[in-house]
PDB file of C-alpha atoms in Angstrom:
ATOM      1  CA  UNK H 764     -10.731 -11.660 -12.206  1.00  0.00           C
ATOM      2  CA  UNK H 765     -10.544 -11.611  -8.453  1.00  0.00           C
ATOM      3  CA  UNK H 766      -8.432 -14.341  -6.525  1.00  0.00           C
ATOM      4  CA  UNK H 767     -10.228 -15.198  -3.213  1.00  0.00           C
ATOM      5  CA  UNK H 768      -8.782 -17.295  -0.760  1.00  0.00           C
ATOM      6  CA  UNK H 769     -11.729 -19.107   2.194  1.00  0.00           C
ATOM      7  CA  UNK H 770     -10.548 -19.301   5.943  1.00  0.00           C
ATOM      8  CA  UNK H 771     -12.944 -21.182   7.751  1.00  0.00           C
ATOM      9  CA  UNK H 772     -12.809 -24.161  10.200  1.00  0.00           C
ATOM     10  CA  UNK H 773     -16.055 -25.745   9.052  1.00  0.00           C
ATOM     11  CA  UNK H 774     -16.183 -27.545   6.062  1.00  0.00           C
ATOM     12  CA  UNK H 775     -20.019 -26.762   4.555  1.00  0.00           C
ATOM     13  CA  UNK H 776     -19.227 -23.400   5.609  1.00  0.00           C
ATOM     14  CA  UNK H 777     -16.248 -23.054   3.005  1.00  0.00           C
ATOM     15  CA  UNK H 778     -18.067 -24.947   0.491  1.00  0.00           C
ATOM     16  CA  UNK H 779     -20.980 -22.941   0.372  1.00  0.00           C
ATOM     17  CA  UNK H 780     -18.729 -19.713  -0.113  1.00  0.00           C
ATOM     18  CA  UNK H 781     -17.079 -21.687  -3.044  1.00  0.00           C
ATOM     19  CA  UNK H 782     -20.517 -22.736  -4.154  1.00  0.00           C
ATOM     20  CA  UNK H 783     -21.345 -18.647  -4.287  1.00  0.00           C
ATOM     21  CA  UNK H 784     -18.192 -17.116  -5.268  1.00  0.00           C
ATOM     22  CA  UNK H 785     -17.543 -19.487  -8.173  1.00  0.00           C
ATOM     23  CA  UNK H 786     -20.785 -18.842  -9.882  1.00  0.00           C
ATOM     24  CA  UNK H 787     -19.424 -15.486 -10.633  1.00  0.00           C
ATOM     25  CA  UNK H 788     -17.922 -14.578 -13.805  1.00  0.00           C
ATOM     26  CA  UNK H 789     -15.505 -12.371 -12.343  1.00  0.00           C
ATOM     27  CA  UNK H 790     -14.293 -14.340  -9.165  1.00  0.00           C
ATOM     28  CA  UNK H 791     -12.264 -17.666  -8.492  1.00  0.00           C
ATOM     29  CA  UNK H 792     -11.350 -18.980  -5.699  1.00  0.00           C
ATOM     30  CA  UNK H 793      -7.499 -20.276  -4.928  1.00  0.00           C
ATOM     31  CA  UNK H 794      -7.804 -22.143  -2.108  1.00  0.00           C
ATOM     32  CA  UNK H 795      -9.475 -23.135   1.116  1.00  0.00           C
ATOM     33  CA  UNK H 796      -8.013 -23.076   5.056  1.00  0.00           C
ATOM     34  CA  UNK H 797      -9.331 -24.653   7.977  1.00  0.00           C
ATOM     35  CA  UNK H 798      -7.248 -22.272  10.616  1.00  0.00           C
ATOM     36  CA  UNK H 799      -5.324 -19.357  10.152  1.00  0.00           C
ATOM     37  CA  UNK H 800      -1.621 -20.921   9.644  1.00  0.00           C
ATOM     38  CA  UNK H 801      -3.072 -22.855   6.277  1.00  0.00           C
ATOM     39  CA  UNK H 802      -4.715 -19.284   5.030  1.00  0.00           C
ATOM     40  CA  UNK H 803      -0.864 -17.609   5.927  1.00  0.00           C
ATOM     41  CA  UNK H 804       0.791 -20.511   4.062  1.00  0.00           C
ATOM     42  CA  UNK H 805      -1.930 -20.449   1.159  1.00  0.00           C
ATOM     43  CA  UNK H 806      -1.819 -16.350   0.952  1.00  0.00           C
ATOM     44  CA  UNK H 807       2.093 -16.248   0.617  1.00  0.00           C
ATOM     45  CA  UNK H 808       1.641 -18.953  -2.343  1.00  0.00           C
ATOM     46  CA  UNK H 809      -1.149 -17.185  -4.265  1.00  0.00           C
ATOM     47  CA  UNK H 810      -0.750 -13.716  -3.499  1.00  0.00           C
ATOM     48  CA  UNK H 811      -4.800 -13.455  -3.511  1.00  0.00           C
ATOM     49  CA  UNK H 812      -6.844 -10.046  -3.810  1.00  0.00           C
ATOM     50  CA  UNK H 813      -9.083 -10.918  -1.022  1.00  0.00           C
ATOM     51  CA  UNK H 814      -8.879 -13.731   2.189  1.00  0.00           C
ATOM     52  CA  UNK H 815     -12.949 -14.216   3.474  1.00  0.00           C
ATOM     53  CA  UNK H 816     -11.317 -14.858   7.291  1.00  0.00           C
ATOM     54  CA  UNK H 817     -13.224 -16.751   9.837  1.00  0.00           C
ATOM     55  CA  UNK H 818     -12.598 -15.020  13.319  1.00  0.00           C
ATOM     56  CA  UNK H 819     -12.575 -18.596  15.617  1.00  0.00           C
ATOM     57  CA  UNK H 820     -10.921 -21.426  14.410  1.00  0.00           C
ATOM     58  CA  UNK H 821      -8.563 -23.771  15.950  1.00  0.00           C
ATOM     59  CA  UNK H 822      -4.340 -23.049  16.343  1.00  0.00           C
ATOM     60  CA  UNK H 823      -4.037 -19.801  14.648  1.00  0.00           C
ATOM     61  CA  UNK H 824      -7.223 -17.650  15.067  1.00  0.00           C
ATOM     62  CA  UNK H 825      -8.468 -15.062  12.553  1.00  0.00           C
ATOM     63  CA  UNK H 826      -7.498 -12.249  14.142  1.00  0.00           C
ATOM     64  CA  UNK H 827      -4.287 -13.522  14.534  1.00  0.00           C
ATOM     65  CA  UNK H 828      -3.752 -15.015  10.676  1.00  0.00           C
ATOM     66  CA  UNK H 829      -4.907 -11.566   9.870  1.00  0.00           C
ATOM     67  CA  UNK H 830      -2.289  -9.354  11.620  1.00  0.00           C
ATOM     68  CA  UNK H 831       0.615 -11.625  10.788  1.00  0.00           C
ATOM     69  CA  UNK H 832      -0.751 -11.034   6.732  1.00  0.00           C
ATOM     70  CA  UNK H 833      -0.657  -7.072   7.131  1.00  0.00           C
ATOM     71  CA  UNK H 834       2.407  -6.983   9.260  1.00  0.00           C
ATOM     72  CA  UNK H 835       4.235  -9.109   6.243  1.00  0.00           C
ATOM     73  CA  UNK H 836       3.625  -6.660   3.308  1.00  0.00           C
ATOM     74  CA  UNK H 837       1.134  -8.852   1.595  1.00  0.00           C
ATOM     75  CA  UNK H 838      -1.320  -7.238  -1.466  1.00  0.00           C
ATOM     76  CA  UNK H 839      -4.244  -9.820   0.155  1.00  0.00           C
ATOM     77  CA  UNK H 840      -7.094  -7.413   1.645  1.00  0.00           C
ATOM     78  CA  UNK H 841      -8.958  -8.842   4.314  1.00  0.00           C
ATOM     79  CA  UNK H 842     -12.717  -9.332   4.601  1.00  0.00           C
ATOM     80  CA  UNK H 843     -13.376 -10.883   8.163  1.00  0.00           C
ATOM     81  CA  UNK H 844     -16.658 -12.830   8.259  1.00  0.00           C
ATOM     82  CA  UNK H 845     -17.957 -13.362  11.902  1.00  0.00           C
ATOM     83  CA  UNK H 846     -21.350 -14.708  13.543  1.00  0.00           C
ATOM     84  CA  UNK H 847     -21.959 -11.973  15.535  1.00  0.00           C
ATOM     85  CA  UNK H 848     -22.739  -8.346  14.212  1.00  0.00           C
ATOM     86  CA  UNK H 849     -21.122  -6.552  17.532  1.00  0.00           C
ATOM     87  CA  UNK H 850     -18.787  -9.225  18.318  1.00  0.00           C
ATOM     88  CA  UNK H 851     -16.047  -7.858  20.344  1.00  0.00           C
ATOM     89  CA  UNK H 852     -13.477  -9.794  18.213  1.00  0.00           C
ATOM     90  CA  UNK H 853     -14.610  -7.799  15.351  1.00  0.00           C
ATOM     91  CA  UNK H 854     -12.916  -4.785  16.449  1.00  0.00           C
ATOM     92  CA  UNK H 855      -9.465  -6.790  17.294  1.00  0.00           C
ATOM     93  CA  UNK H 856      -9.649  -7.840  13.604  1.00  0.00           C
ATOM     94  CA  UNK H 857      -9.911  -4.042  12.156  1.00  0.00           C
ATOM     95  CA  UNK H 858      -7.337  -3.130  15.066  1.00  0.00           C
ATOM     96  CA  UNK H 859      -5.205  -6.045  13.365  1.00  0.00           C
ATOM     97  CA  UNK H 860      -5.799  -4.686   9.564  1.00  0.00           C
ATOM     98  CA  UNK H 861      -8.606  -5.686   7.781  1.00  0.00           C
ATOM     99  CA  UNK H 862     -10.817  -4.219   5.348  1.00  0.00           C
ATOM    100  CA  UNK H 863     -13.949  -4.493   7.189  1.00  0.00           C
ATOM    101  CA  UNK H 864     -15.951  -7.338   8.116  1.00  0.00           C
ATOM    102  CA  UNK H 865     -19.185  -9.162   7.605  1.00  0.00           C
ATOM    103  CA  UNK H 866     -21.770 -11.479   9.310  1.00  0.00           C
ATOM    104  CA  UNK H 867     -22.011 -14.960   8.105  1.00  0.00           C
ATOM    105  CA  UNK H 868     -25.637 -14.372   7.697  1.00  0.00           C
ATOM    106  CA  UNK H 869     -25.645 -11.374   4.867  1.00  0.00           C
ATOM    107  CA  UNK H 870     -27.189 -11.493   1.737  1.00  0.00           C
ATOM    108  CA  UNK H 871     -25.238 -13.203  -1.233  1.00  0.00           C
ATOM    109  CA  UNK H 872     -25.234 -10.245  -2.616  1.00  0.00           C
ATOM    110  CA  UNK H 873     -24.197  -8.031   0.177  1.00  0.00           C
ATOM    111  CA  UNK H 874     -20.961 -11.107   0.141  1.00  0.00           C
ATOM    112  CA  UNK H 875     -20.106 -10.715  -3.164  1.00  0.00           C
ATOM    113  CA  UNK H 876     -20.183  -6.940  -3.135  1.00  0.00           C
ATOM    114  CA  UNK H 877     -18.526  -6.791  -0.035  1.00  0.00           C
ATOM    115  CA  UNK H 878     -15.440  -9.157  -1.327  1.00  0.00           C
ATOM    116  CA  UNK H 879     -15.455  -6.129  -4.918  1.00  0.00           C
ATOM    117  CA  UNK H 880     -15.188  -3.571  -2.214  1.00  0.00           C
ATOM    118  CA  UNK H 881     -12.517  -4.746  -0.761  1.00  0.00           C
ATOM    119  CA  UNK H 882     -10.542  -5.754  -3.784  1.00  0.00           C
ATOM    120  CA  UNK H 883     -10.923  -2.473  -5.462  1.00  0.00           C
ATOM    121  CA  UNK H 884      -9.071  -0.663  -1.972  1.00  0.00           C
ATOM    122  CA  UNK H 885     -12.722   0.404  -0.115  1.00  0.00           C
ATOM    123  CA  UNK H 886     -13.439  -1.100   3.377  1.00  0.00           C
ATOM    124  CA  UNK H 887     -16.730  -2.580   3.936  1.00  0.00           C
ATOM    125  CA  UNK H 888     -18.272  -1.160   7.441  1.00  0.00           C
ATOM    126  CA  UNK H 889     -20.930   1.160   6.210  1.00  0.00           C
ATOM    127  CA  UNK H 890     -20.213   4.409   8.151  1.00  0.00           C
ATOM    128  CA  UNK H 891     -22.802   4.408  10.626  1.00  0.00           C
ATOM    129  CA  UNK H 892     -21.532   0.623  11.743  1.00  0.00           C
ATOM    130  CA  UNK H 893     -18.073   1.580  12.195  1.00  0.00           C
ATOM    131  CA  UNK H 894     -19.009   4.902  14.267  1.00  0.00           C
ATOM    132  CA  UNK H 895     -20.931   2.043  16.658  1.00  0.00           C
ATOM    133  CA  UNK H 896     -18.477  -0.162  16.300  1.00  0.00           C
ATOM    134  CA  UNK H 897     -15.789   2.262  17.582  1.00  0.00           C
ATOM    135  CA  UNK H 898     -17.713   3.713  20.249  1.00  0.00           C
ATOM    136  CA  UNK H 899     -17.859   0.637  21.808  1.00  0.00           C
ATOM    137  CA  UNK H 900     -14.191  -0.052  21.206  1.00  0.00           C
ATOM    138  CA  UNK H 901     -13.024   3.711  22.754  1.00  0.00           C
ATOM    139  CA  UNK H 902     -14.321   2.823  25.524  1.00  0.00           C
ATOM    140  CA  UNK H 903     -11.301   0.603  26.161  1.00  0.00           C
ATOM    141  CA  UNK H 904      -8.744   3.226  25.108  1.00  0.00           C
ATOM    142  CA  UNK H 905      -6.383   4.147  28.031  1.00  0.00           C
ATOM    143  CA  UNK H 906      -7.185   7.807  29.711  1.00  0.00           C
ATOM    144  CA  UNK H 907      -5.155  10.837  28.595  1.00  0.00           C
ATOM    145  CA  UNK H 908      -2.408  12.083  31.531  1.00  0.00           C
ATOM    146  CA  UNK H 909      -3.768  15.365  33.029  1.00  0.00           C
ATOM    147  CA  UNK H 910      -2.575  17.820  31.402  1.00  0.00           C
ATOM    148  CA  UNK H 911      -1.056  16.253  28.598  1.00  0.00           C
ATOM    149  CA  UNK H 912      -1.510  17.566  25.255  1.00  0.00           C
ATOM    150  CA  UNK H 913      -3.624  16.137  22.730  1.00  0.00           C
ATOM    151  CA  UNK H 914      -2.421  12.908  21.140  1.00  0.00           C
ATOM    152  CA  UNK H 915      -3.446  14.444  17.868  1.00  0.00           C
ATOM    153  CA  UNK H 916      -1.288  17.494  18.286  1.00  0.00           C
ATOM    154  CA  UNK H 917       1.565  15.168  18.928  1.00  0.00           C
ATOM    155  CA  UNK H 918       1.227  12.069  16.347  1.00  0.00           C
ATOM    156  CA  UNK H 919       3.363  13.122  12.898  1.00  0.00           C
ATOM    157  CA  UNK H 920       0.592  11.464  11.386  1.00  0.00           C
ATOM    158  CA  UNK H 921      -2.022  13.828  12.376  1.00  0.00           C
ATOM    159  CA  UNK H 922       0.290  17.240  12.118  1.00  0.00           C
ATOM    160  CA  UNK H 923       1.289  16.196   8.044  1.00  0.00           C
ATOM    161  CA  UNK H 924      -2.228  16.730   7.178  1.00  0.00           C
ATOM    162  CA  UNK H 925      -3.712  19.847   6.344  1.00  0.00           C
ATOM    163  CA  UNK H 926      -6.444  21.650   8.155  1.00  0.00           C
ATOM    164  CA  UNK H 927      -9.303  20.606   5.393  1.00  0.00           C
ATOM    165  CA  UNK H 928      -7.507  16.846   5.170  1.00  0.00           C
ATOM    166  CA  UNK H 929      -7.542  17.170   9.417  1.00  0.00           C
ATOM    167  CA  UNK H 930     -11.183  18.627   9.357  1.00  0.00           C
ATOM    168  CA  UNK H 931     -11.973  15.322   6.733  1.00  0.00           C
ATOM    169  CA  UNK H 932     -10.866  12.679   8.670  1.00  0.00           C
ATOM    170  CA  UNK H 933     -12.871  14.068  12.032  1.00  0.00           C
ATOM    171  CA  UNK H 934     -15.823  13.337  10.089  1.00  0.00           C
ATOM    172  CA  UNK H 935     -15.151  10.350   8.472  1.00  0.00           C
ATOM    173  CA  UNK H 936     -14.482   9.478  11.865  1.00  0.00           C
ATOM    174  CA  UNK H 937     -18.131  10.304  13.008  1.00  0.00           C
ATOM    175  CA  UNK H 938     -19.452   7.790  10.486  1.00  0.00           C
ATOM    176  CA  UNK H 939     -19.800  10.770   7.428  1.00  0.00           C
ATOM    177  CA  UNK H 940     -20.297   9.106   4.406  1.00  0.00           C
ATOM    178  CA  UNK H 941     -18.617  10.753   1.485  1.00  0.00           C
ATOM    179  CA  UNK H 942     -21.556  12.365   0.043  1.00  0.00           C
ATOM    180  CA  UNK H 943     -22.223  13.701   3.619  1.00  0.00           C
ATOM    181  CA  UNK H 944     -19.123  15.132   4.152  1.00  0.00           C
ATOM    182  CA  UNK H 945     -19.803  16.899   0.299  1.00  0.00           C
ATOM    183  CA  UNK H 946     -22.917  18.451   1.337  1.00  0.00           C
ATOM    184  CA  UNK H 947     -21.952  19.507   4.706  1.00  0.00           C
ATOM    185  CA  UNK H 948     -19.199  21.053   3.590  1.00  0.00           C
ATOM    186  CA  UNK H 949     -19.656  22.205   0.213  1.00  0.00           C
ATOM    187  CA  UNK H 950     -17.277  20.537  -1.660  1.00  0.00           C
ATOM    188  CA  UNK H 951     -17.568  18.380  -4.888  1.00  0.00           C
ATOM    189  CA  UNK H 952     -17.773  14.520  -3.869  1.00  0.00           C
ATOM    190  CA  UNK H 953     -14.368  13.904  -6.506  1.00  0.00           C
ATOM    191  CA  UNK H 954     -12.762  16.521  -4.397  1.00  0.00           C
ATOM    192  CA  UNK H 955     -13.771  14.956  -0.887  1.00  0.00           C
ATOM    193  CA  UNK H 956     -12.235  11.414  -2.078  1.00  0.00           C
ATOM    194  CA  UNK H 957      -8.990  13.364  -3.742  1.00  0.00           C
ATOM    195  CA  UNK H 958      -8.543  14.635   0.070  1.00  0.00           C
ATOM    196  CA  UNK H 959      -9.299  10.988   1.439  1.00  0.00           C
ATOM    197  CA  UNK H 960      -6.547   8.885  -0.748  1.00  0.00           C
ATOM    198  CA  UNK H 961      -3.932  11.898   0.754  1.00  0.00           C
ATOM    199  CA  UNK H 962      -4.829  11.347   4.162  1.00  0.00           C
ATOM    200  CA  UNK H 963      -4.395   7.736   3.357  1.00  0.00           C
ATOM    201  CA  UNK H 964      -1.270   8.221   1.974  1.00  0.00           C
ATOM    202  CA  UNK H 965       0.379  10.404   4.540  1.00  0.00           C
ATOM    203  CA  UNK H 966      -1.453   8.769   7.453  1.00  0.00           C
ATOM    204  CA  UNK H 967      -0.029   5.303   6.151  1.00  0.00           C
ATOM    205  CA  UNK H 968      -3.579   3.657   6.378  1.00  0.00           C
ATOM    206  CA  UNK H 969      -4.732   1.192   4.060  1.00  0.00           C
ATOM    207  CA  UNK H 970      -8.515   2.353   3.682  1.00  0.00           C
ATOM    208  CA  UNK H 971     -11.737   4.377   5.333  1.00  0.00           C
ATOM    209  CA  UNK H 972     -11.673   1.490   8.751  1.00  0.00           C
ATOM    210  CA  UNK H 973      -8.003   2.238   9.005  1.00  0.00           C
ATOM    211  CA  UNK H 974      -8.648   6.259   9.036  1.00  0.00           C
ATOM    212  CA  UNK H 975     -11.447   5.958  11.626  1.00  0.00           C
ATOM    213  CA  UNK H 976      -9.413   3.611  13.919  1.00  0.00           C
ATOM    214  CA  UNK H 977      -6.322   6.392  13.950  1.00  0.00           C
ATOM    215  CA  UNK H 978      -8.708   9.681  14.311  1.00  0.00           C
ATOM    216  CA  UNK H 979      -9.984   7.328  17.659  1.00  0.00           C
ATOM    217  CA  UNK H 980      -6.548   6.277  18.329  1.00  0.00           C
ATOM    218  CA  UNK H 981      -5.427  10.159  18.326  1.00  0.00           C
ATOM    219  CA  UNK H 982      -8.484  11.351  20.266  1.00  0.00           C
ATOM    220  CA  UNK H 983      -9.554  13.263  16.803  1.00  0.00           C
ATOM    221  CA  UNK H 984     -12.942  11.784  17.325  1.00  0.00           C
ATOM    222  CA  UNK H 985     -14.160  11.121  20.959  1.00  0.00           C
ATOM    223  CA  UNK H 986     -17.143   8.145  21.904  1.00  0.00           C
ATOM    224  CA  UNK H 987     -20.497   9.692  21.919  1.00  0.00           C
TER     225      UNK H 987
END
């Protein structure tokens, strides 16, 4: 059974995800916020697998409610939920931890198996989303010194992986899909996600989003 917790600030809003998530056999819902300092205060009470978070609501935004959740250890993955497919805040909120994000106007089902995703440990930006996503969002990164070396060659992060697990998360970075990366580079698709849960694990990320934000942050991948 999956726990869900519902952050939103309107009302109809919450109870139509109730309305959705409850008419599934394998999901229950724990408990509903109107701004992010009820979803931190419901979240460290229930422990739930997955918080849907609204970006804007009043006192404690989204974004906000989300980083405090990461920052404090907590087992709840987050699935932001936003009006706007390209909103700017979207890319504070994967900056901030979550597990992806989706627009309030997806298909039910695209909701429901966006919210398994995310329980099970995937993120939930199909690849070629987050590769726009993060071009936009590079832009904004500051410009390297002249002459300074690579951030890559000097994060511990980056220099504990190997050269395939390096080579890996450069394409994941450039929106590869798992199966794309297999082709490409002739490697069994098991063997491509053994090399993606040890980049996890020595980068420190918690899924796919995470990766692609750190092979930006280290200048692995550069905007197109």
């Amino acid at each position: 059974m999956t726990t869900v917790l519902i952050a939103d600030d309107q009302p109809m809003q919450r109870f139509g995800f109730r309305m959705l998530l409850e008419s599934q056999d394998d999901m229950t819902v724990v408990g509903e916020a109107g701004n992010g300092t009820e979803a931190i205060d419901l979240i460290t009470r229930h422990q739930p697998d997955v918080a849907l978070m609204d970006i804007r609501m009043p006192g404690l935004d989204g974004i906000e409610a989300t980083r405090h959740i990461i920052r404090s250890g907590s087992r709840t993955r987050v699935l932001i939920v936003t009006t706007f497919d390209l909103d700017a805040y979207a890319y504070d909120g994967l900056r901030a931890g979550a597990s992806g994000f989706l627009v309030k106007d997806a298909q039910p089902e695209e909701l429901l198996s966006g919210i398994r995703a995310v329980a099970a440990g995937d993120a939930v930006v199909a690849p070629s989303l987050t590769r726009r996503l993060l071009d936009a969002y590079a832009q904004h990164l500051p410009a390297a010194a002249p002459g300074s070396p690579p951030a890559a060659v000097l994060d511990p992060r980056i220099t504990a992986l190997t050269d395939r697990e390096r080579e890996i998360l450069t394409v994941i970075g450039q929106g590869w899909s798992n199966a794309e990366i297999a082709t490409r580079l002739h490697l069994a698709e098991s063997t491509v996600k053994t090399h993606l849960t040890r980049i996890l694990a020595k980068t420190g990320c918690r899924d796919r989003v995470q990766a692609v934000i750190l092979a930006y942050d280290t200048r692995l991948v550069t905007p197109s």
